[in-house]
Amino acid sequence: MSWLFDRLTDLAVADRLEIVVDTEPLEQLDPMLHRAERLPATAVRRGCPNPLDAWVREPREVRFIASGSTRAGVLFAELGEHDLAVAVAAHAPGATMKVDNVADLNSLLDALITMRSYVQRIPN
């Protein structure tokens, strides 16, 4: 479990964080995703990006991607060593870990967003 805490900490302290969630029911995660959207240097995407759109990684950006869809493999394919790929209630190639359901994903997001909000309140 400490590897997960370490990974969440790395994401929380990153200069830029992108959170991508492509799972149903998405509305259960909306309150958590709205909290994340209010954090500086934190981008939130709902759903899988269109493959024709450029999905450019910003410099020093890390990604937290959670997917329970059939497109999970596409989302996880280009992740780096500092990113976290979460398969929701499914097996997906490239996933770092799996959670059983959206409630578990909500708890994981809560931990990440809470940690990031504390980190960003500390003056440099």
Backbone as CSV, one residue per row, in Angstrom:
resi,resn,N_x,N_y,N_z,CA_x,CA_y,CA_z,C_x,C_y,C_z
1,MET,0.817,-1.194,0.000,0.000,0.000,0.000,0.861,1.258,0.000
2,SER,2.100,1.158,0.499,2.930,2.357,0.526,3.301,2.814,-0.881
3,TRP,3.371,1.883,-1.844,3.666,2.308,-3.226,2.548,3.195,-3.751
4,LEU,1.297,2.897,-3.369,0.173,3.710,-3.806,0.232,5.086,-3.147
5,PHE,0.537,5.132,-1.881,0.676,6.417,-1.187,1.796,7.234,-1.820
6,ASP,2.918,6.577,-2.123,4.033,7.270,-2.777,3.622,7.815,-4.138
7,ARG,2.902,7.010,-4.910,2.474,7.453,-6.243,1.490,8.612,-6.137
8,LEU,0.536,8.530,-5.215,-0.422,9.628,-5.022,0.289,10.900,-4.565
9,THR,1.294,10.744,-3.724,2.068,11.898,-3.277,2.799,12.538,-4.447
10,ASP,3.407,11.726,-5.298,4.097,12.257,-6.483,3.132,13.030,-7.375
11,LEU,1.937,12.492,-7.553,0.931,13.187,-8.364,0.499,14.488,-7.683
12,ALA,0.314,14.439,-6.384,-0.168,15.604,-5.640,0.814,16.773,-5.686
13,VAL,2.099,16.491,-5.715,3.102,17.561,-5.687,3.575,17.971,-7.083
14,ALA,3.060,17.352,-8.112,3.492,17.654,-9.480,3.184,19.105,-9.852
15,ASP,4.028,19.666,-10.707,3.795,21.031,-11.191,2.446,21.134,-11.895
16,ARG,2.138,20.120,-12.707,0.878,20.081,-13.444,0.300,18.680,-13.340
17,LEU,-1.003,18.593,-13.129,-1.684,17.308,-13.012,-2.885,17.301,-13.937
18,GLU,-3.008,16.234,-14.703,-4.189,16.044,-15.525,-4.915,14.799,-15.016
19,ILE,-6.199,14.948,-14.750,-7.041,13.850,-14.302,-8.013,13.537,-15.428
20,VAL,-7.997,12.288,-15.880,-8.899,11.847,-16.944,-9.731,10.701,-16.387
21,VAL,-11.048,10.824,-16.490,-11.945,9.781,-15.991,-12.887,9.380,-17.110
22,ASP,-12.855,8.104,-17.462,-13.704,7.554,-18.517,-14.360,6.288,-17.982
23,THR,-15.366,6.469,-17.159,-16.083,5.336,-16.572,-17.506,5.768,-16.254
24,GLU,-18.364,4.813,-16.102,-19.765,5.090,-15.760,-20.072,4.470,-14.409
25,PRO,-20.935,5.041,-13.619,-21.678,6.281,-13.821,-20.829,7.501,-13.424
26,LEU,-20.536,8.324,-14.384,-19.676,9.489,-14.196,-20.267,10.508,-13.235
27,GLU,-21.589,10.594,-13.189,-22.216,11.593,-12.310,-21.902,11.354,-10.840
28,GLN,-21.581,10.119,-10.454,-21.192,9.854,-9.064,-19.863,10.515,-8.718
29,LEU,-19.051,10.770,-9.728,-17.738,11.364,-9.505,-17.731,12.883,-9.696
30,ASP,-18.828,13.439,-10.182,-18.870,14.872,-10.471,-18.473,15.768,-9.298
31,PRO,-18.970,15.553,-8.080,-18.545,16.430,-6.986,-17.021,16.404,-6.776
32,MET,-16.428,15.233,-6.889,-14.979,15.121,-6.707,-14.235,15.803,-7.854
33,LEU,-14.722,15.608,-9.077,-14.069,16.221,-10.235,-14.210,17.744,-10.214
34,HIS,-15.327,18.252,-9.709,-15.489,19.703,-9.561,-14.492,20.252,-8.546
35,ARG,-14.239,19.508,-7.471,-13.210,19.926,-6.500,-11.852,20.015,-7.181
36,ALA,-11.533,19.023,-7.998,-10.243,18.996,-8.680,-10.099,20.168,-9.649
37,GLU,-11.179,20.510,-10.325,-11.131,21.608,-11.297,-10.804,22.948,-10.649
38,ARG,-11.077,23.096,-9.378,-10.793,24.350,-8.678,-9.339,24.468,-8.243
39,LEU,-8.582,23.398,-8.356,-7.178,23.436,-7.935,-6.302,24.028,-9.036
40,PRO,-5.356,24.884,-8.668,-4.440,25.431,-9.669,-3.623,24.326,-10.346
41,ALA,-3.315,24.541,-11.605,-2.464,23.636,-12.393,-2.997,22.203,-12.411
42,THR,-4.321,22.076,-12.368,-4.977,20.769,-12.412,-6.047,20.799,-13.493
43,ALA,-5.879,19.942,-14.487,-6.856,19.850,-15.581,-7.668,18.576,-15.399
44,VAL,-8.949,18.653,-15.722,-9.840,17.499,-15.593,-10.500,17.254,-16.942
45,ARG,-10.463,15.994,-17.370,-11.163,15.580,-18.593,-12.121,14.463,-18.241
46,ARG,-13.298,14.550,-18.813,-14.293,13.496,-18.638,-14.425,12.776,-19.970
47,GLY,-14.290,11.471,-19.946,-14.392,10.687,-21.167,-13.071,10.560,-21.883
48,CYS,-13.080,9.712,-22.874,-11.884,9.434,-23.666,-11.707,10.533,-24.707
49,PRO,-10.487,11.048,-24.856,-10.277,12.052,-25.889,-10.487,11.460,-27.282
50,ASN,-10.949,12.270,-28.184,-11.107,11.851,-29.564,-9.729,11.510,-30.121
51,PRO,-9.561,10.333,-30.714,-8.235,9.956,-31.215,-7.696,10.902,-32.281
52,LEU,-8.569,11.664,-32.922,-8.111,12.608,-33.931,-7.615,13.913,-33.322
53,ASP,-7.976,14.159,-32.065,-7.509,15.364,-31.378,-6.097,15.120,-30.852
54,ALA,-5.297,16.138,-30.913,-3.957,16.028,-30.333,-4.091,16.033,-28.815
55,TRP,-3.474,15.078,-28.178,-3.492,15.009,-26.720,-2.071,15.264,-26.264
56,VAL,-1.753,16.517,-26.174,-0.380,16.931,-25.921,-0.150,17.040,-24.427
57,ARG,0.939,16.448,-23.994,1.315,16.533,-22.586,2.070,17.836,-22.369
58,GLU,1.629,18.593,-21.384,2.320,19.819,-21.014,3.654,19.467,-20.348
59,PRO,4.627,20.355,-20.413,5.895,20.087,-19.714,5.649,19.871,-18.221
60,ARG,6.327,18.914,-17.675,6.259,18.556,-16.241,4.852,18.187,-15.793
61,GLU,4.066,17.607,-16.677,2.703,17.190,-16.355,2.667,15.687,-16.089
62,VAL,1.906,15.307,-15.090,1.653,13.891,-14.819,0.162,13.654,-14.974
63,ARG,-0.180,12.400,-15.191,-1.583,12.065,-15.432,-2.082,10.990,-14.493
64,PHE,-3.317,11.191,-14.039,-4.072,10.186,-13.315,-5.221,9.837,-14.249
65,ILE,-5.228,8.610,-14.744,-6.274,8.197,-15.674,-7.010,7.006,-15.097
66,ALA,-8.324,7.113,-15.041,-9.169,6.019,-14.576,-10.162,5.687,-15.674
67,SER,-10.243,4.409,-16.022,-11.154,4.013,-17.079,-11.744,2.647,-16.795
68,GLY,-13.018,2.554,-17.061,-13.709,1.285,-16.985,-14.312,0.946,-18.331
69,SER,-13.896,1.667,-19.352,-14.470,1.479,-20.682,-13.585,0.576,-21.533
70,THR,-14.083,0.234,-22.682,-13.315,-0.596,-23.614,-12.152,0.189,-24.214
71,ARG,-12.131,1.495,-24.039,-11.045,2.330,-24.559,-9.890,2.472,-23.574
72,ALA,-9.936,1.772,-22.459,-8.910,1.909,-21.430,-7.513,1.661,-21.977
73,GLY,-7.356,0.649,-22.793,-6.044,0.348,-23.358,-5.479,1.503,-24.157
74,VAL,-6.346,2.218,-24.873,-5.916,3.389,-25.645,-5.454,4.495,-24.701
75,LEU,-6.217,4.722,-23.643,-5.855,5.760,-22.682,-4.549,5.445,-21.958
76,PHE,-4.342,4.181,-21.627,-3.179,3.793,-20.843,-1.917,3.617,-21.689
77,ALA,-2.057,3.579,-23.001,-0.948,3.219,-23.883,0.252,4.165,-23.801
78,GLU,0.020,5.438,-23.598,1.123,6.392,-23.656,1.482,6.984,-22.303
79,LEU,1.180,6.275,-21.248,1.487,6.799,-19.923,2.953,6.594,-19.581
80,GLY,3.474,7.517,-18.802,4.861,7.449,-18.373,5.002,6.826,-16.998
81,GLU,6.212,6.760,-16.548,6.498,6.099,-15.269,5.961,6.848,-14.057
82,HIS,5.653,8.133,-14.205,5.144,8.920,-13.081,3.625,9.036,-13.084
83,ASP,2.981,8.469,-14.097,1.526,8.522,-14.207,0.898,7.359,-13.445
84,LEU,-0.407,7.449,-13.245,-1.147,6.370,-12.591,-2.352,6.009,-13.448
85,ALA,-2.428,4.732,-13.834,-3.524,4.227,-14.664,-4.366,3.273,-13.835
86,VAL,-5.630,3.607,-13.653,-6.527,2.827,-12.808,-7.623,2.198,-13.658
87,ALA,-7.672,0.886,-13.679,-8.756,0.172,-14.348,-9.904,0.041,-13.348
88,VAL,-11.101,0.406,-13.786,-12.272,0.371,-12.908,-13.131,-0.835,-13.282
89,ALA,-13.194,-1.810,-12.378,-14.036,-3.000,-12.526,-13.742,-3.772,-13.808
90,ALA,-12.519,-3.716,-14.277,-12.159,-4.426,-15.505,-10.653,-4.601,-15.558
91,HIS,-10.217,-5.511,-16.384,-8.790,-5.652,-16.646,-8.468,-4.813,-17.869
92,ALA,-7.381,-4.084,-17.821,-6.990,-3.276,-18.979,-5.478,-3.322,-19.129
93,PRO,-5.002,-3.614,-20.325,-3.559,-3.590,-20.558,-2.994,-2.208,-20.239
94,GLY,-1.895,-2.184,-19.539,-1.248,-0.927,-19.191,-1.695,-0.323,-17.884
95,ALA,-2.678,-0.924,-17.219,-3.156,-0.375,-15.941,-2.107,-0.581,-14.858
96,THR,-1.962,0.424,-14.027,-1.070,0.340,-12.876,-1.742,-0.439,-11.748
97,MET,-3.047,-0.246,-11.641,-3.808,-0.899,-10.580,-5.262,-1.021,-11.002
98,LYS,-6.026,-1.763,-10.226,-7.452,-1.951,-10.483,-8.237,-1.652,-9.216
99,VAL,-9.394,-1.003,-9.385,-10.343,-0.846,-8.292,-11.625,-1.561,-8.703
100,ASP,-12.403,-1.974,-7.727,-13.585,-2.789,-8.007,-14.775,-2.018,-8.549
101,ASN,-14.894,-0.743,-8.150,-16.089,0.000,-8.555,-15.852,1.503,-8.473
102,VAL,-16.856,2.270,-8.855,-16.747,3.728,-8.875,-16.595,4.289,-7.458
103,ALA,-17.188,3.649,-6.473,-17.041,4.119,-5.088,-15.573,4.045,-4.654
104,ASP,-14.880,2.978,-5.036,-13.456,2.867,-4.714,-12.646,3.938,-5.450
105,LEU,-13.004,4.189,-6.701,-12.334,5.243,-7.471,-12.575,6.596,-6.819
106,ASN,-13.773,6.829,-6.340,-14.092,8.082,-5.662,-13.198,8.278,-4.440
107,SER,-12.969,7.219,-3.680,-12.093,7.299,-2.502,-10.659,7.617,-2.905
108,LEU,-10.202,7.005,-3.981,-8.846,7.244,-4.473,-8.695,8.696,-4.940
109,LEU,-9.681,9.183,-5.678,-9.657,10.580,-6.115,-9.714,11.542,-4.931
110,ASP,-10.510,11.205,-3.929,-10.604,12.040,-2.741,-9.235,12.184,-2.086
111,ALA,-8.514,11.080,-1.952,-7.180,11.131,-1.346,-6.245,12.009,-2.172
112,LEU,-6.232,11.814,-3.475,-5.358,12.592,-4.348,-5.692,14.084,-4.299
113,ILE,-6.953,14.422,-4.421,-7.368,15.826,-4.461,-7.136,16.498,-3.112
114,THR,-7.381,15.779,-2.031,-7.127,16.339,-0.699,-5.639,16.609,-0.507
115,MET,-4.805,15.645,-0.880,-3.357,15.839,-0.757,-2.901,17.027,-1.611
116,ARG,-3.389,17.098,-2.844,-2.979,18.197,-3.736,-3.426,19.543,-3.186
117,SER,-4.601,19.609,-2.598,-5.068,20.884,-2.046,-4.193,21.325,-0.872
118,TYR,-3.729,20.396,-0.050,-2.834,20.742,1.056,-1.471,21.178,0.550
119,VAL,-0.948,20.487,-0.431,0.365,20.818,-0.991,0.342,22.234,-1.577
120,GLN,-0.712,22.574,-2.251,-0.776,23.883,-2.902,-1.012,25.022,-1.928
121,ARG,-1.359,24.735,-0.711,-1.548,25.785,0.306,-0.242,26.132,1.021
122,ILE,0.753,25.277,0.889,2.037,25.503,1.563,2.845,26.507,0.750
123,PRO,3.219,27.654,1.334,4.018,28.608,0.587,5.416,28.066,0.325
124,ASN,5.968,28.441,-0.834,7.313,27.967,-1.195,8.375,28.733,-0.454
